[in-house]
Amino acid sequence: MSNKEATSEVFKNQSYMTPEQLNIAEEFQKTIEAEYALCAGEMKKANIAAASGATSTNSDEKLSINYACLEIDAIREYWFNRLVSLIQIIEHRNPQLEKELAKKYLNNEQ
């Protein structure tokens, strides 16, 4: 089953949706993989940036460097929470799609 086929099966009750609901579901389904890839990629970039390895012997600079890393980590947490929300939507409706996306976008970072 391709991702496109799997994605089209995320919402099982589309035949009972109003046109407005169907429109929302279809638009969301079209963006699932791109959204997953975006969140995973931004999370990875932020992880790397938060652990920049910048150092200083000056205690004030050390503190500022730590705060800078914490700020980047807050951005990483945003992307993580956004990804978790997406995963929660698809894992109960199409566990196979969630496994495929996790393998494609997350497993290579472990």
XYZ file of N, CA and C in Angstrom:
330
model
N 0.848 -1.179 0.000
C 0.000 0.000 0.000
C 0.890 1.237 0.000
N 0.683 2.140 -0.920
C 1.488 3.356 -0.973
C 1.001 4.334 0.092
N 1.835 5.340 0.409
C 1.422 6.343 1.381
C 0.180 7.073 0.921
N 0.064 7.313 -0.390
C -1.107 8.009 -0.893
C -2.363 7.191 -0.616
N -2.299 5.874 -0.858
C -3.440 5.015 -0.576
C -3.709 4.947 0.919
N -2.651 4.801 1.707
C -2.817 4.720 3.153
C -3.383 6.020 3.702
N -2.883 7.149 3.188
C -3.358 8.438 3.652
C -4.836 8.617 3.356
N -5.289 8.139 2.214
C -6.692 8.323 1.862
C -7.621 7.550 2.793
N -7.067 6.637 3.574
C -7.876 5.839 4.477
C -7.799 6.308 5.926
N -7.294 7.476 6.198
C -7.171 7.945 7.572
C -8.551 8.134 8.195
N -9.453 8.728 7.470
C -10.795 8.973 7.990
C -11.766 8.000 7.331
N -12.267 7.080 8.112
C -13.067 5.966 7.595
C -14.518 6.330 7.260
N -15.028 7.376 7.849
C -16.446 7.703 7.700
C -16.704 8.869 6.753
N -15.880 8.981 5.736
C -16.020 10.111 4.815
C -17.352 10.107 4.081
N -17.915 8.932 3.846
C -19.198 8.873 3.128
C -20.337 9.473 3.949
N -20.132 9.666 5.245
C -21.156 10.253 6.100
C -20.898 11.726 6.411
N -19.819 12.256 5.893
C -19.463 13.646 6.167
C -20.253 14.594 5.275
N -20.522 15.769 5.824
C -21.119 16.833 5.020
C -20.054 17.292 4.029
N -20.443 18.000 2.981
C -19.433 18.507 2.035
C -18.347 19.341 2.720
N -18.744 20.144 3.700
C -17.760 20.966 4.405
C -16.788 20.089 5.207
N -17.328 19.078 5.882
C -16.482 18.171 6.647
C -15.540 17.391 5.723
N -16.067 16.934 4.635
C -15.271 16.176 3.677
C -14.138 17.021 3.118
N -14.433 18.265 2.838
C -13.414 19.192 2.349
C -12.282 19.333 3.362
N -12.627 19.498 4.628
C -11.626 19.645 5.684
C -10.804 18.369 5.799
N -11.478 17.223 5.805
C -10.779 15.934 5.933
C -9.844 15.701 4.752
N -10.307 15.977 3.557
C -9.479 15.760 2.367
C -8.257 16.672 2.363
N -8.450 17.933 2.711
C -7.315 18.861 2.759
C -6.299 18.412 3.802
N -6.787 17.983 4.957
C -5.886 17.516 6.004
C -5.111 16.288 5.539
N -5.802 15.349 4.929
C -5.167 14.119 4.463
C -4.080 14.397 3.435
N -4.286 15.411 2.617
C -3.289 15.755 1.599
C -1.999 16.273 2.222
N -2.085 16.805 3.433
C -0.916 17.438 4.045
C -0.220 16.575 5.091
N -0.765 15.390 5.393
C -0.231 14.581 6.489
C 1.263 14.302 6.344
N 1.687 13.760 5.223
C 3.099 13.395 5.108
C 3.993 14.628 5.092
N 3.583 15.673 4.402
C 4.390 16.895 4.374
C 4.511 17.495 5.774
N 3.433 17.479 6.526
C 3.443 18.000 7.901
C 4.347 17.146 8.791
N 4.258 15.845 8.652
C 5.094 14.923 9.425
C 6.565 15.191 9.114
N 6.878 15.297 7.844
C 8.260 15.545 7.429
C 8.756 16.894 7.946
N 7.912 17.908 7.881
C 8.284 19.236 8.363
C 8.600 19.196 9.858
N 7.694 18.634 10.640
C 7.891 18.582 12.093
C 9.148 17.796 12.453
N 9.323 16.629 11.856
C 10.491 15.802 12.157
C 11.780 16.521 11.764
N 11.786 17.137 10.610
C 12.983 17.847 10.148
C 13.338 19.037 11.018
N 12.345 19.822 11.381
C 12.598 20.993 12.225
C 13.032 20.577 13.623
N 12.463 19.486 14.114
C 12.854 18.959 15.415
C 14.322 18.537 15.396
N 14.734 17.853 14.340
C 16.118 17.406 14.213
C 17.071 18.597 14.152
N 16.710 19.611 13.365
C 17.566 20.801 13.265
C 17.710 21.483 14.617
N 16.611 21.600 15.344
C 16.644 22.258 16.647
C 17.452 21.440 17.648
N 17.354 20.113 17.588
C 18.157 19.258 18.475
C 19.641 19.521 18.266
N 20.047 19.589 17.025
C 21.455 19.831 16.702
C 21.876 21.217 17.164
N 21.040 22.214 16.903
C 21.379 23.587 17.273
C 21.401 23.786 18.790
N 20.510 23.102 19.509
C 20.467 23.248 20.968
C 21.713 22.668 21.621
N 22.318 21.713 20.978
C 23.548 21.100 21.491
C 24.736 21.613 20.692
N 24.790 22.918 20.528
C 25.770 23.537 19.631
C 27.212 23.328 20.064
N 27.437 23.094 21.338
C 28.807 22.902 21.803
C 29.554 24.196 22.023
N 28.863 25.321 21.912
C 29.518 26.604 22.164
C 29.957 26.655 23.622
N 31.147 27.149 23.843
C 31.688 27.223 25.200
C 32.326 28.579 25.442
N 32.518 28.854 26.709
C 33.197 30.088 27.092
C 33.766 29.897 28.484
N 34.801 30.610 28.796
C 35.348 30.579 30.148
C 34.710 31.662 31.009
N 34.051 32.595 30.384
C 33.370 33.682 31.090
C 32.033 33.166 31.617
N 31.810 33.308 32.927
C 30.592 32.748 33.532
C 29.321 33.409 32.990
N 29.360 34.689 32.699
C 28.186 35.362 32.135
C 27.885 34.841 30.733
N 28.929 34.627 29.952
C 28.744 34.082 28.613
C 28.239 32.643 28.672
N 28.758 31.866 29.622
C 28.284 30.494 29.786
C 26.779 30.478 30.052
N 26.352 31.360 30.944
C 24.930 31.438 31.284
C 24.110 31.842 30.059
N 24.596 32.802 29.311
C 23.899 33.243 28.100
C 23.839 32.139 27.052
N 24.920 31.390 26.914
C 24.940 30.263 25.970
C 23.919 29.216 26.393
N 23.854 28.923 27.704
C 22.865 27.962 28.201
C 21.445 28.437 27.915
N 21.188 29.719 28.153
C 19.851 30.263 27.875
C 19.522 30.193 26.381
N 20.503 30.478 25.552
C 20.283 30.406 24.106
C 19.903 28.978 23.703
N 20.595 28.003 24.260
C 20.282 26.602 23.954
C 18.892 26.227 24.459
N 18.516 26.741 25.630
C 17.171 26.482 26.158
C 16.093 27.093 25.262
N 16.381 28.250 24.704
C 15.420 28.883 23.799
C 15.242 28.052 22.538
N 16.329 27.545 22.003
C 16.236 26.673 20.828
C 15.514 25.382 21.193
N 15.758 24.878 22.398
C 15.062 23.670 22.835
C 13.559 23.914 22.953
N 13.152 25.116 23.304
C 11.721 25.437 23.356
C 11.106 25.347 21.954
N 11.864 25.740 20.952
C 11.394 25.619 19.572
C 11.300 24.145 19.186
N 12.303 23.363 19.585
C 12.261 21.928 19.329
C 11.025 21.306 19.976
N 10.701 21.736 21.185
C 9.527 21.215 21.881
C 8.235 21.569 21.142
N 8.179 22.752 20.561
C 7.023 23.134 19.756
C 6.826 22.142 18.611
N 7.909 21.862 17.858
C 7.817 20.934 16.732
C 7.472 19.529 17.211
N 8.022 19.136 18.362
C 7.718 17.834 18.934
C 6.225 17.735 19.267
N 5.689 18.747 19.942
C 4.270 18.727 20.310
C 3.364 18.723 19.084
N 3.758 19.454 18.079
C 2.985 19.478 16.830
C 2.997 18.093 16.181
N 4.151 17.442 16.174
C 4.269 16.097 15.622
C 3.454 15.095 16.435
N 3.512 15.195 17.755
C 2.731 14.291 18.604
C 1.245 14.438 18.309
N 0.777 15.651 18.127
C -0.639 15.863 17.797
C -1.012 15.169 16.496
N -0.159 15.274 15.508
C -0.403 14.621 14.227
C -0.391 13.104 14.385
N 0.576 12.600 15.113
C 0.678 11.159 15.334
C -0.572 10.642 16.028
N -1.062 11.376 17.014
C -2.259 10.945 17.735
C -3.472 10.852 16.816
N -3.555 11.728 15.857
C -4.676 11.678 14.924
C -4.597 10.441 14.047
N -3.413 10.158 13.512
C -3.338 9.061 12.539
C -3.122 7.686 13.153
N -2.495 7.592 14.323
C -2.170 6.266 14.840
C -3.402 5.439 15.196
N -4.488 6.077 15.590
C -5.703 5.336 15.928
C -6.556 5.048 14.697
N -6.370 5.830 13.662
C -7.178 5.669 12.456
C -6.481 4.839 11.386
N -5.158 4.912 11.358
C -4.396 4.167 10.371
C -3.005 3.869 10.938
N -2.919 2.868 11.821
C -1.635 2.552 12.461
C -0.527 2.217 11.456
N -0.877 1.619 10.349
C 0.139 1.268 9.348
C 0.776 2.534 8.758
N -0.025 3.528 8.474
C 0.511 4.788 7.953
C 1.442 5.419 8.981
N 1.044 5.393 10.249
C 1.884 5.987 11.287
C 3.221 5.260 11.364
N 3.205 3.944 11.265
C 4.453 3.171 11.290
C 5.337 3.517 10.095
N 4.720 3.641 8.918
C 5.481 3.973 7.709
C 6.136 5.349 7.831
N 5.371 6.317 8.328
C 5.908 7.671 8.454
C 6.994 7.732 9.522
N 6.792 7.044 10.634
C 7.815 7.020 11.685
C 9.101 6.400 11.158
N 8.965 5.316 10.432
C 10.157 4.653 9.870
C 10.875 5.584 8.891
N 10.105 6.282 8.085
C 10.681 7.151 7.059
C 11.317 8.418 7.646
N 10.686 9.008 8.676
C 11.130 10.319 9.149
C 11.741 10.339 10.545
N 11.532 9.310 11.350
C 12.032 9.351 12.720
C 13.079 8.302 13.038
N 12.950 7.122 12.530
C 13.843 6.031 12.918
C 15.297 6.279 12.557
N 15.559 7.067 11.545
C 16.946 7.301 11.147
C 17.702 8.213 12.097
N 17.028 8.816 13.055
C 17.737 9.691 14.000
C 18.122 8.972 15.276
N 17.657 7.757 15.466
C 17.945 7.055 16.719
C 19.277 6.364 16.680
